[in-house]
C-alpha cells in the first residue's frame, strides 16, 4: 500500500499544523481542516506537498454536523480511503467563573470540543472499521491537562469537555479494538499557540510558568511528535492511552 490518508481537524495553525508537517514527514497524505483561515490551511498544505505527500484543504465548522459530513465526503473524493484521524479542533472561551456561564456558551463548547470529536470519530470508524470493509486505522483525540486540574476560575467548561474526551477515548478504544482501530488521546499542558488569546488571558500563560515542573511552555511540535507516534505502527499495541505531554505537570 502507498501512503496512508490522515484527516486533521483544526490543522491550519498551532498543534494541528505542526502535526500535519510531522505526519507528512512520516509518510502520511494529509487532509487539513479549518473553519475560517483558508490561507493558513493552504500554507500548511504546501508544506505537506513539499515533503512529497498529497494534501487537501477541507474547510468545515466541526461544531456543525452537516459541514462535518461534507468534509468527510470531500476527503473521500480527494484522497480516498481514510486510515487516520486527529481530532484536534478545539476552542476555549473567555475566562469566567461558572456563575457567569450561560447556556449558549456551554452549547458551543460541547458542540465543538465534544460532539465534534465524537461525530468525527463516528465518520472515521464508518470508513476504517474492518467490520465495515475498511482496513483499520488510528484515532488520536486532543485532550488537555486541564481535564485533570479543572481550570477553576478560568474555563471549567473547557476542562469538562476535555475530561469527557478522556472518557470517550477510554470507552471507544475498547469498543473498536477488535475492528483494527486504535484510539488514544494526547493531553498537552500549556503549549505556546494562539489558543490562549481566545481566553483573553494570554498574559496569564506567561505567569503560569511556576505551575510547570520544567518551567517552560511546550511547543506545538513537541505535541505533534507524540500524536504522530500514536498514529504510527510503532504504537501498534497502544490503545486507550491518555498520554500527558505537559512538562511534568
Ligand atoms: P489554536 O492554535 O487555537 O488552533 C485551533 C485550530 O482549530 C485552528 O486551526 C482553528 O481553525 C481550528 N478550529 C477552531 N474551531 C474550529 C471549528 N469549530 N471547526 C473547525 N476548526 C476549528 O489551538 P491549539 O492550541 O493548537 O489547540 C489544538 C488542540 O489542542 C485543541 O483541541 C486544544 O483544546 C488542545 N490543547 C491545547 C493546549 C494549549 O496550551 N495550546 C493545551 C491543551 C490542549 P480556524 O482558525 O480556521 O478557526
PDB file of N, CA, C and O and ligand atoms in Angstrom, residues 9-16 33-38 60-63 87-92 112-113 142-146 158 162 186-196 220, ligand 1:
ATOM      1  N   UNK A   9      -8.387  17.688  12.058  1.00  0.00           N
ATOM      2  CA  UNK A   9      -9.299  18.818  12.234  1.00  0.00           C
ATOM      3  C   UNK A   9      -8.532  19.955  12.902  1.00  0.00           C
ATOM      4  O   UNK A   9      -7.660  19.720  13.744  1.00  0.00           O
ATOM      5  N   UNK A  10      -8.859  21.191  12.510  1.00  0.00           N
ATOM      6  CA  UNK A  10      -8.127  22.333  13.059  1.00  0.00           C
ATOM      7  C   UNK A  10      -6.648  22.271  12.705  1.00  0.00           C
ATOM      8  O   UNK A  10      -5.786  22.484  13.555  1.00  0.00           O
ATOM      9  N   UNK A  11      -6.357  22.026  11.436  1.00  0.00           N
ATOM     10  CA  UNK A  11      -4.953  21.835  11.030  1.00  0.00           C
ATOM     11  C   UNK A  11      -4.278  23.081  10.493  1.00  0.00           C
ATOM     12  O   UNK A  11      -3.168  23.000   9.978  1.00  0.00           O
ATOM     13  N   UNK A  12      -4.929  24.224  10.617  1.00  0.00           N
ATOM     14  CA  UNK A  12      -4.385  25.423   9.970  1.00  0.00           C
ATOM     15  C   UNK A  12      -3.312  26.126  10.790  1.00  0.00           C
ATOM     16  O   UNK A  12      -2.554  26.927  10.252  1.00  0.00           O
ATOM     17  N   UNK A  13      -3.282  25.880  12.095  1.00  0.00           N
ATOM     18  CA  UNK A  13      -2.244  26.520  12.922  1.00  0.00           C
ATOM     19  C   UNK A  13      -2.045  25.699  14.194  1.00  0.00           C
ATOM     20  O   UNK A  13      -2.723  24.697  14.404  1.00  0.00           O
ATOM     21  N   UNK A  14      -1.115  26.159  15.039  1.00  0.00           N
ATOM     22  CA  UNK A  14      -0.906  25.520  16.339  1.00  0.00           C
ATOM     23  C   UNK A  14      -0.539  24.046  16.231  1.00  0.00           C
ATOM     24  O   UNK A  14       0.220  23.628  15.339  1.00  0.00           O
ATOM     25  N   UNK A  15      -1.096  23.263  17.146  1.00  0.00           N
ATOM     26  CA  UNK A  15      -0.759  21.839  17.248  1.00  0.00           C
ATOM     27  C   UNK A  15      -1.169  21.084  15.981  1.00  0.00           C
ATOM     28  O   UNK A  15      -0.445  20.203  15.498  1.00  0.00           O
ATOM     29  N   UNK A  16      -2.324  21.430  15.407  1.00  0.00           N
ATOM     30  CA  UNK A  16      -2.798  20.749  14.205  1.00  0.00           C
ATOM     31  C   UNK A  16      -1.856  20.946  13.028  1.00  0.00           C
ATOM     32  O   UNK A  16      -1.552  19.999  12.285  1.00  0.00           O
ATOM     33  N   UNK A  33      -8.237  20.349   7.855  1.00  0.00           N
ATOM     34  CA  UNK A  33      -9.495  21.079   8.097  1.00  0.00           C
ATOM     35  C   UNK A  33      -9.208  22.380   8.842  1.00  0.00           C
ATOM     36  O   UNK A  33      -8.269  22.474   9.625  1.00  0.00           O
ATOM     37  N   UNK A  34     -10.028  23.383   8.578  1.00  0.00           N
ATOM     38  CA  UNK A  34     -10.070  24.580   9.416  1.00  0.00           C
ATOM     39  C   UNK A  34     -11.459  25.179   9.240  1.00  0.00           C
ATOM     40  O   UNK A  34     -12.247  24.710   8.416  1.00  0.00           O
ATOM     41  N   UNK A  35     -11.751  26.199  10.019  1.00  0.00           N
ATOM     42  CA  UNK A  35     -13.089  26.798   9.946  1.00  0.00           C
ATOM     43  C   UNK A  35     -13.090  28.040   9.069  1.00  0.00           C
ATOM     44  O   UNK A  35     -13.961  28.233   8.248  1.00  0.00           O
ATOM     45  N   UNK A  36     -12.068  28.906   9.241  1.00  0.00           N
ATOM     46  CA  UNK A  36     -12.160  30.183   8.533  1.00  0.00           C
ATOM     47  C   UNK A  36     -10.864  30.615   7.860  1.00  0.00           C
ATOM     48  O   UNK A  36     -10.911  31.303   6.851  1.00  0.00           O
ATOM     49  N   UNK A  37      -9.708  30.225   8.388  1.00  0.00           N
ATOM     50  CA  UNK A  37      -8.452  30.766   7.857  1.00  0.00           C
ATOM     51  C   UNK A  37      -7.903  29.861   6.755  1.00  0.00           C
ATOM     52  O   UNK A  37      -6.933  29.122   6.943  1.00  0.00           O
ATOM     53  N   UNK A  38      -8.527  29.945   5.573  1.00  0.00           N
ATOM     54  CA  UNK A  38      -8.143  29.053   4.470  1.00  0.00           C
ATOM     55  C   UNK A  38      -6.717  29.299   4.008  1.00  0.00           C
ATOM     56  O   UNK A  38      -6.017  28.369   3.599  1.00  0.00           O
ATOM     57  N   UNK A  60     -14.560  23.309   7.209  1.00  0.00           N
ATOM     58  CA  UNK A  60     -15.841  22.932   7.832  1.00  0.00           C
ATOM     59  C   UNK A  60     -15.819  23.407   9.271  1.00  0.00           C
ATOM     60  O   UNK A  60     -14.759  23.410   9.904  1.00  0.00           O
ATOM     61  N   UNK A  61     -16.971  23.793   9.779  1.00  0.00           N
ATOM     62  CA  UNK A  61     -17.111  24.056  11.212  1.00  0.00           C
ATOM     63  C   UNK A  61     -17.439  22.725  11.874  1.00  0.00           C
ATOM     64  O   UNK A  61     -18.508  22.146  11.640  1.00  0.00           O
ATOM     65  N   UNK A  62     -16.506  22.244  12.706  1.00  0.00           N
ATOM     66  CA  UNK A  62     -16.658  20.929  13.337  1.00  0.00           C
ATOM     67  C   UNK A  62     -17.861  20.899  14.283  1.00  0.00           C
ATOM     68  O   UNK A  62     -18.357  19.829  14.627  1.00  0.00           O
ATOM     69  N   UNK A  63     -18.313  22.062  14.673  1.00  0.00           N
ATOM     70  CA  UNK A  63     -19.486  22.133  15.543  1.00  0.00           C
ATOM     71  C   UNK A  63     -20.801  21.972  14.799  1.00  0.00           C
ATOM     72  O   UNK A  63     -21.870  22.003  15.410  1.00  0.00           O
ATOM     73  N   UNK A  87      -8.377  14.338  15.952  1.00  0.00           N
ATOM     74  CA  UNK A  87      -9.450  15.256  16.349  1.00  0.00           C
ATOM     75  C   UNK A  87      -8.829  16.338  17.213  1.00  0.00           C
ATOM     76  O   UNK A  87      -8.687  16.182  18.424  1.00  0.00           O
ATOM     77  N   UNK A  88      -8.466  17.415  16.549  1.00  0.00           N
ATOM     78  CA  UNK A  88      -7.662  18.449  17.201  1.00  0.00           C
ATOM     79  C   UNK A  88      -8.397  19.786  17.334  1.00  0.00           C
ATOM     80  O   UNK A  88      -8.088  20.560  18.244  1.00  0.00           O
ATOM     81  N   UNK A  89      -9.362  20.066  16.448  1.00  0.00           N
ATOM     82  CA  UNK A  89     -10.054  21.365  16.514  1.00  0.00           C
ATOM     83  C   UNK A  89     -10.667  21.534  17.901  1.00  0.00           C
ATOM     84  O   UNK A  89     -11.333  20.637  18.416  1.00  0.00           O
ATOM     85  N   UNK A  90     -10.411  22.678  18.514  1.00  0.00           N
ATOM     86  CA  UNK A  90     -10.952  22.914  19.846  1.00  0.00           C
ATOM     87  C   UNK A  90     -10.866  24.388  20.172  1.00  0.00           C
ATOM     88  O   UNK A  90     -10.063  25.124  19.586  1.00  0.00           O
ATOM     89  N   UNK A  91     -11.717  24.826  21.070  1.00  0.00           N
ATOM     90  CA  UNK A  91     -11.766  26.241  21.446  1.00  0.00           C
ATOM     91  C   UNK A  91     -11.805  26.391  22.969  1.00  0.00           C
ATOM     92  O   UNK A  91     -12.235  25.492  23.684  1.00  0.00           O
ATOM     93  N   UNK A  92     -11.346  27.547  23.429  1.00  0.00           N
ATOM     94  CA  UNK A  92     -11.634  27.987  24.799  1.00  0.00           C
ATOM     95  C   UNK A  92     -12.494  29.242  24.671  1.00  0.00           C
ATOM     96  O   UNK A  92     -12.493  29.899  23.637  1.00  0.00           O
ATOM     97  N   UNK A 112     -18.403  21.961  19.704  1.00  0.00           N
ATOM     98  CA  UNK A 112     -17.102  21.914  19.012  1.00  0.00           C
ATOM     99  C   UNK A 112     -16.176  20.897  19.681  1.00  0.00           C
ATOM    100  O   UNK A 112     -15.661  19.983  19.024  1.00  0.00           O
ATOM    101  N   UNK A 113     -15.956  21.063  20.980  1.00  0.00           N
ATOM    102  CA  UNK A 113     -14.920  20.249  21.640  1.00  0.00           C
ATOM    103  C   UNK A 113     -15.348  18.806  21.877  1.00  0.00           C
ATOM    104  O   UNK A 113     -14.501  17.916  21.884  1.00  0.00           O
ATOM    105  N   UNK A 142      -7.317  15.150  20.830  1.00  0.00           N
ATOM    106  CA  UNK A 142      -6.595  16.130  21.640  1.00  0.00           C
ATOM    107  C   UNK A 142      -7.414  16.439  22.879  1.00  0.00           C
ATOM    108  O   UNK A 142      -8.460  17.085  22.819  1.00  0.00           O
ATOM    109  N   UNK A 143      -6.920  15.928  24.001  1.00  0.00           N
ATOM    110  CA  UNK A 143      -7.500  16.267  25.298  1.00  0.00           C
ATOM    111  C   UNK A 143      -6.681  17.427  25.863  1.00  0.00           C
ATOM    112  O   UNK A 143      -6.164  18.257  25.113  1.00  0.00           O
ATOM    113  N   UNK A 144      -6.529  17.482  27.168  1.00  0.00           N
ATOM    114  CA  UNK A 144      -5.743  18.554  27.785  1.00  0.00           C
ATOM    115  C   UNK A 144      -5.439  18.178  29.228  1.00  0.00           C
ATOM    116  O   UNK A 144      -6.235  17.485  29.877  1.00  0.00           O
ATOM    117  N   UNK A 145      -4.296  18.691  29.728  1.00  0.00           N
ATOM    118  CA  UNK A 145      -4.022  18.539  31.159  1.00  0.00           C
ATOM    119  C   UNK A 145      -5.131  19.192  31.977  1.00  0.00           C
ATOM    120  O   UNK A 145      -5.342  18.839  33.147  1.00  0.00           O
ATOM    121  N   UNK A 146      -5.874  20.119  31.356  1.00  0.00           N
ATOM    122  CA  UNK A 146      -6.999  20.765  32.046  1.00  0.00           C
ATOM    123  C   UNK A 146      -8.023  19.735  32.512  1.00  0.00           C
ATOM    124  O   UNK A 146      -8.725  19.957  33.509  1.00  0.00           O
ATOM    125  N   UNK A 158     -14.404  24.224  29.542  1.00  0.00           N
ATOM    126  CA  UNK A 158     -13.389  23.650  28.646  1.00  0.00           C
ATOM    127  C   UNK A 158     -12.805  22.383  29.267  1.00  0.00           C
ATOM    128  O   UNK A 158     -12.705  21.341  28.606  1.00  0.00           O
ATOM    129  N   UNK A 162     -12.836  18.372  27.968  1.00  0.00           N
ATOM    130  CA  UNK A 162     -11.648  17.537  27.770  1.00  0.00           C
ATOM    131  C   UNK A 162     -11.687  16.290  28.652  1.00  0.00           C
ATOM    132  O   UNK A 162     -11.205  15.222  28.259  1.00  0.00           O
ATOM    133  N   UNK A 186      -3.903  12.537  23.468  1.00  0.00           N
ATOM    134  CA  UNK A 186      -2.745  13.267  23.992  1.00  0.00           C
ATOM    135  C   UNK A 186      -3.285  14.399  24.852  1.00  0.00           C
ATOM    136  O   UNK A 186      -4.238  15.078  24.476  1.00  0.00           O
ATOM    137  N   UNK A 187      -2.669  14.550  26.038  1.00  0.00           N
ATOM    138  CA  UNK A 187      -3.088  15.623  26.949  1.00  0.00           C
ATOM    139  C   UNK A 187      -1.968  16.653  27.082  1.00  0.00           C
ATOM    140  O   UNK A 187      -1.107  16.540  27.958  1.00  0.00           O
ATOM    141  N   UNK A 188      -1.985  17.674  26.210  1.00  0.00           N
ATOM    142  CA  UNK A 188      -0.936  18.698  26.317  1.00  0.00           C
ATOM    143  C   UNK A 188      -1.116  19.526  27.583  1.00  0.00           C
ATOM    144  O   UNK A 188      -2.235  19.721  28.064  1.00  0.00           O
ATOM    145  N   UNK A 189       0.023  20.026  28.078  1.00  0.00           N
ATOM    146  CA  UNK A 189      -0.022  21.018  29.156  1.00  0.00           C
ATOM    147  C   UNK A 189      -0.214  22.389  28.540  1.00  0.00           C
ATOM    148  O   UNK A 189      -1.041  22.558  27.643  1.00  0.00           O
ATOM    149  N   UNK A 190       0.559  23.363  28.983  1.00  0.00           N
ATOM    150  CA  UNK A 190       0.416  24.715  28.423  1.00  0.00           C
ATOM    151  C   UNK A 190       1.378  24.847  27.247  1.00  0.00           C
ATOM    152  O   UNK A 190       2.600  24.815  27.418  1.00  0.00           O
ATOM    153  N   UNK A 191       0.803  24.968  26.058  1.00  0.00           N
ATOM    154  CA  UNK A 191       1.581  24.959  24.811  1.00  0.00           C
ATOM    155  C   UNK A 191       1.518  26.352  24.191  1.00  0.00           C
ATOM    156  O   UNK A 191       0.471  27.016  24.221  1.00  0.00           O
ATOM    157  N   UNK A 192       2.620  26.745  23.612  1.00  0.00           N
ATOM    158  CA  UNK A 192       2.736  28.090  23.041  1.00  0.00           C
ATOM    159  C   UNK A 192       2.023  28.162  21.692  1.00  0.00           C
ATOM    160  O   UNK A 192       2.636  27.939  20.647  1.00  0.00           O
ATOM    161  N   UNK A 193       0.717  28.440  21.713  1.00  0.00           N
ATOM    162  CA  UNK A 193      -0.072  28.608  20.478  1.00  0.00           C
ATOM    163  C   UNK A 193      -0.999  29.812  20.655  1.00  0.00           C
ATOM    164  O   UNK A 193      -1.034  30.428  21.715  1.00  0.00           O
ATOM    165  N   UNK A 194      -1.805  30.064  19.609  1.00  0.00           N
ATOM    166  CA  UNK A 194      -2.699  31.229  19.641  1.00  0.00           C
ATOM    167  C   UNK A 194      -3.975  30.976  20.436  1.00  0.00           C
ATOM    168  O   UNK A 194      -4.784  31.888  20.602  1.00  0.00           O
ATOM    169  N   UNK A 195      -4.191  29.746  20.916  1.00  0.00           N
ATOM    170  CA  UNK A 195      -5.466  29.437  21.567  1.00  0.00           C
ATOM    171  C   UNK A 195      -5.675  30.302  22.813  1.00  0.00           C
ATOM    172  O   UNK A 195      -6.804  30.650  23.155  1.00  0.00           O
ATOM    173  N   UNK A 196      -4.586  30.683  23.466  1.00  0.00           N
ATOM    174  CA  UNK A 196      -4.707  31.417  24.733  1.00  0.00           C
ATOM    175  C   UNK A 196      -5.277  32.817  24.527  1.00  0.00           C
ATOM    176  O   UNK A 196      -5.888  33.380  25.442  1.00  0.00           O
ATOM    177  N   UNK A 220       4.235  23.407  19.961  1.00  0.00           N
ATOM    178  CA  UNK A 220       3.277  22.624  19.168  1.00  0.00           C
ATOM    179  C   UNK A 220       3.967  21.396  18.582  1.00  0.00           C
ATOM    180  O   UNK A 220       3.380  20.312  18.505  1.00  0.00           O
TER     181      UNK A 220
HETATM  182  P1  LIG B   1      -5.219  27.022  18.072  1.00  0.00           P
HETATM  183  O1  LIG B   1      -3.821  27.464  17.849  1.00  0.00           O
HETATM  184  O2  LIG B   1      -6.247  27.992  18.571  1.00  0.00           O
HETATM  185  O3  LIG B   1      -5.739  26.354  16.710  1.00  0.00           O
HETATM  186  C1  LIG B   1      -7.039  25.838  16.673  1.00  0.00           C
HETATM  187  C2  LIG B   1      -7.301  25.200  15.328  1.00  0.00           C
HETATM  188  O4  LIG B   1      -8.647  24.675  15.357  1.00  0.00           O
HETATM  189  C3  LIG B   1      -7.248  26.186  14.187  1.00  0.00           C
HETATM  190  O5  LIG B   1      -6.775  25.505  13.033  1.00  0.00           O
HETATM  191  C4  LIG B   1      -8.719  26.585  14.005  1.00  0.00           C
HETATM  192  O6  LIG B   1      -9.014  26.974  12.678  1.00  0.00           O
HETATM  193  C5  LIG B   1      -9.409  25.271  14.322  1.00  0.00           C
HETATM  194  N1  LIG B   1     -10.789  25.396  14.777  1.00  0.00           N
HETATM  195  C6  LIG B   1     -11.271  26.062  15.843  1.00  0.00           C
HETATM  196  N2  LIG B   1     -12.602  25.913  15.923  1.00  0.00           N
HETATM  197  C7  LIG B   1     -12.972  25.148  14.869  1.00  0.00           C
HETATM  198  C8  LIG B   1     -14.198  24.640  14.391  1.00  0.00           C
HETATM  199  N3  LIG B   1     -15.365  24.918  15.016  1.00  0.00           N
HETATM  200  N4  LIG B   1     -14.217  23.890  13.281  1.00  0.00           N
HETATM  201  C9  LIG B   1     -13.053  23.601  12.627  1.00  0.00           C
HETATM  202  N5  LIG B   1     -11.846  24.048  13.031  1.00  0.00           N
HETATM  203  C10 LIG B   1     -11.822  24.811  14.139  1.00  0.00           C
HETATM  204  O7  LIG B   1      -5.273  25.771  19.087  1.00  0.00           O
HETATM  205  P2  LIG B   1      -4.114  24.799  19.643  1.00  0.00           P
HETATM  206  O8  LIG B   1      -3.512  25.439  20.831  1.00  0.00           O
HETATM  207  O9  LIG B   1      -3.262  24.330  18.532  1.00  0.00           O
HETATM  208  O10 LIG B   1      -5.005  23.600  20.208  1.00  0.00           O
HETATM  209  C11 LIG B   1      -5.306  22.435  19.447  1.00  0.00           C
HETATM  210  C12 LIG B   1      -5.981  21.424  20.365  1.00  0.00           C
HETATM  211  O11 LIG B   1      -5.140  21.143  21.465  1.00  0.00           O
HETATM  212  C13 LIG B   1      -7.311  21.911  20.945  1.00  0.00           C
HETATM  213  O12 LIG B   1      -8.217  20.849  20.999  1.00  0.00           O
HETATM  214  C14 LIG B   1      -6.927  22.354  22.338  1.00  0.00           C
HETATM  215  O13 LIG B   1      -8.003  22.299  23.227  1.00  0.00           O
HETATM  216  C15 LIG B   1      -5.841  21.349  22.672  1.00  0.00           C
HETATM  217  N6  LIG B   1      -4.912  21.845  23.728  1.00  0.00           N
HETATM  218  C16 LIG B   1      -4.174  22.976  23.556  1.00  0.00           C
HETATM  219  C17 LIG B   1      -3.354  23.410  24.596  1.00  0.00           C
HETATM  220  C18 LIG B   1      -2.500  24.666  24.519  1.00  0.00           C
HETATM  221  O14 LIG B   1      -1.971  25.104  25.552  1.00  0.00           O
HETATM  222  N7  LIG B   1      -2.342  25.258  23.339  1.00  0.00           N
HETATM  223  C19 LIG B   1      -3.302  22.677  25.790  1.00  0.00           C
HETATM  224  C20 LIG B   1      -4.062  21.537  25.913  1.00  0.00           C
HETATM  225  C21 LIG B   1      -4.879  21.120  24.879  1.00  0.00           C
HETATM  226  P3  LIG B   1      -9.606  28.438  12.338  1.00  0.00           P
HETATM  227  O15 LIG B   1      -8.567  29.435  12.713  1.00  0.00           O
HETATM  228  O16 LIG B   1      -9.882  28.392  10.882  1.00  0.00           O
HETATM  229  O17 LIG B   1     -10.855  28.578  13.195  1.00  0.00           O
END
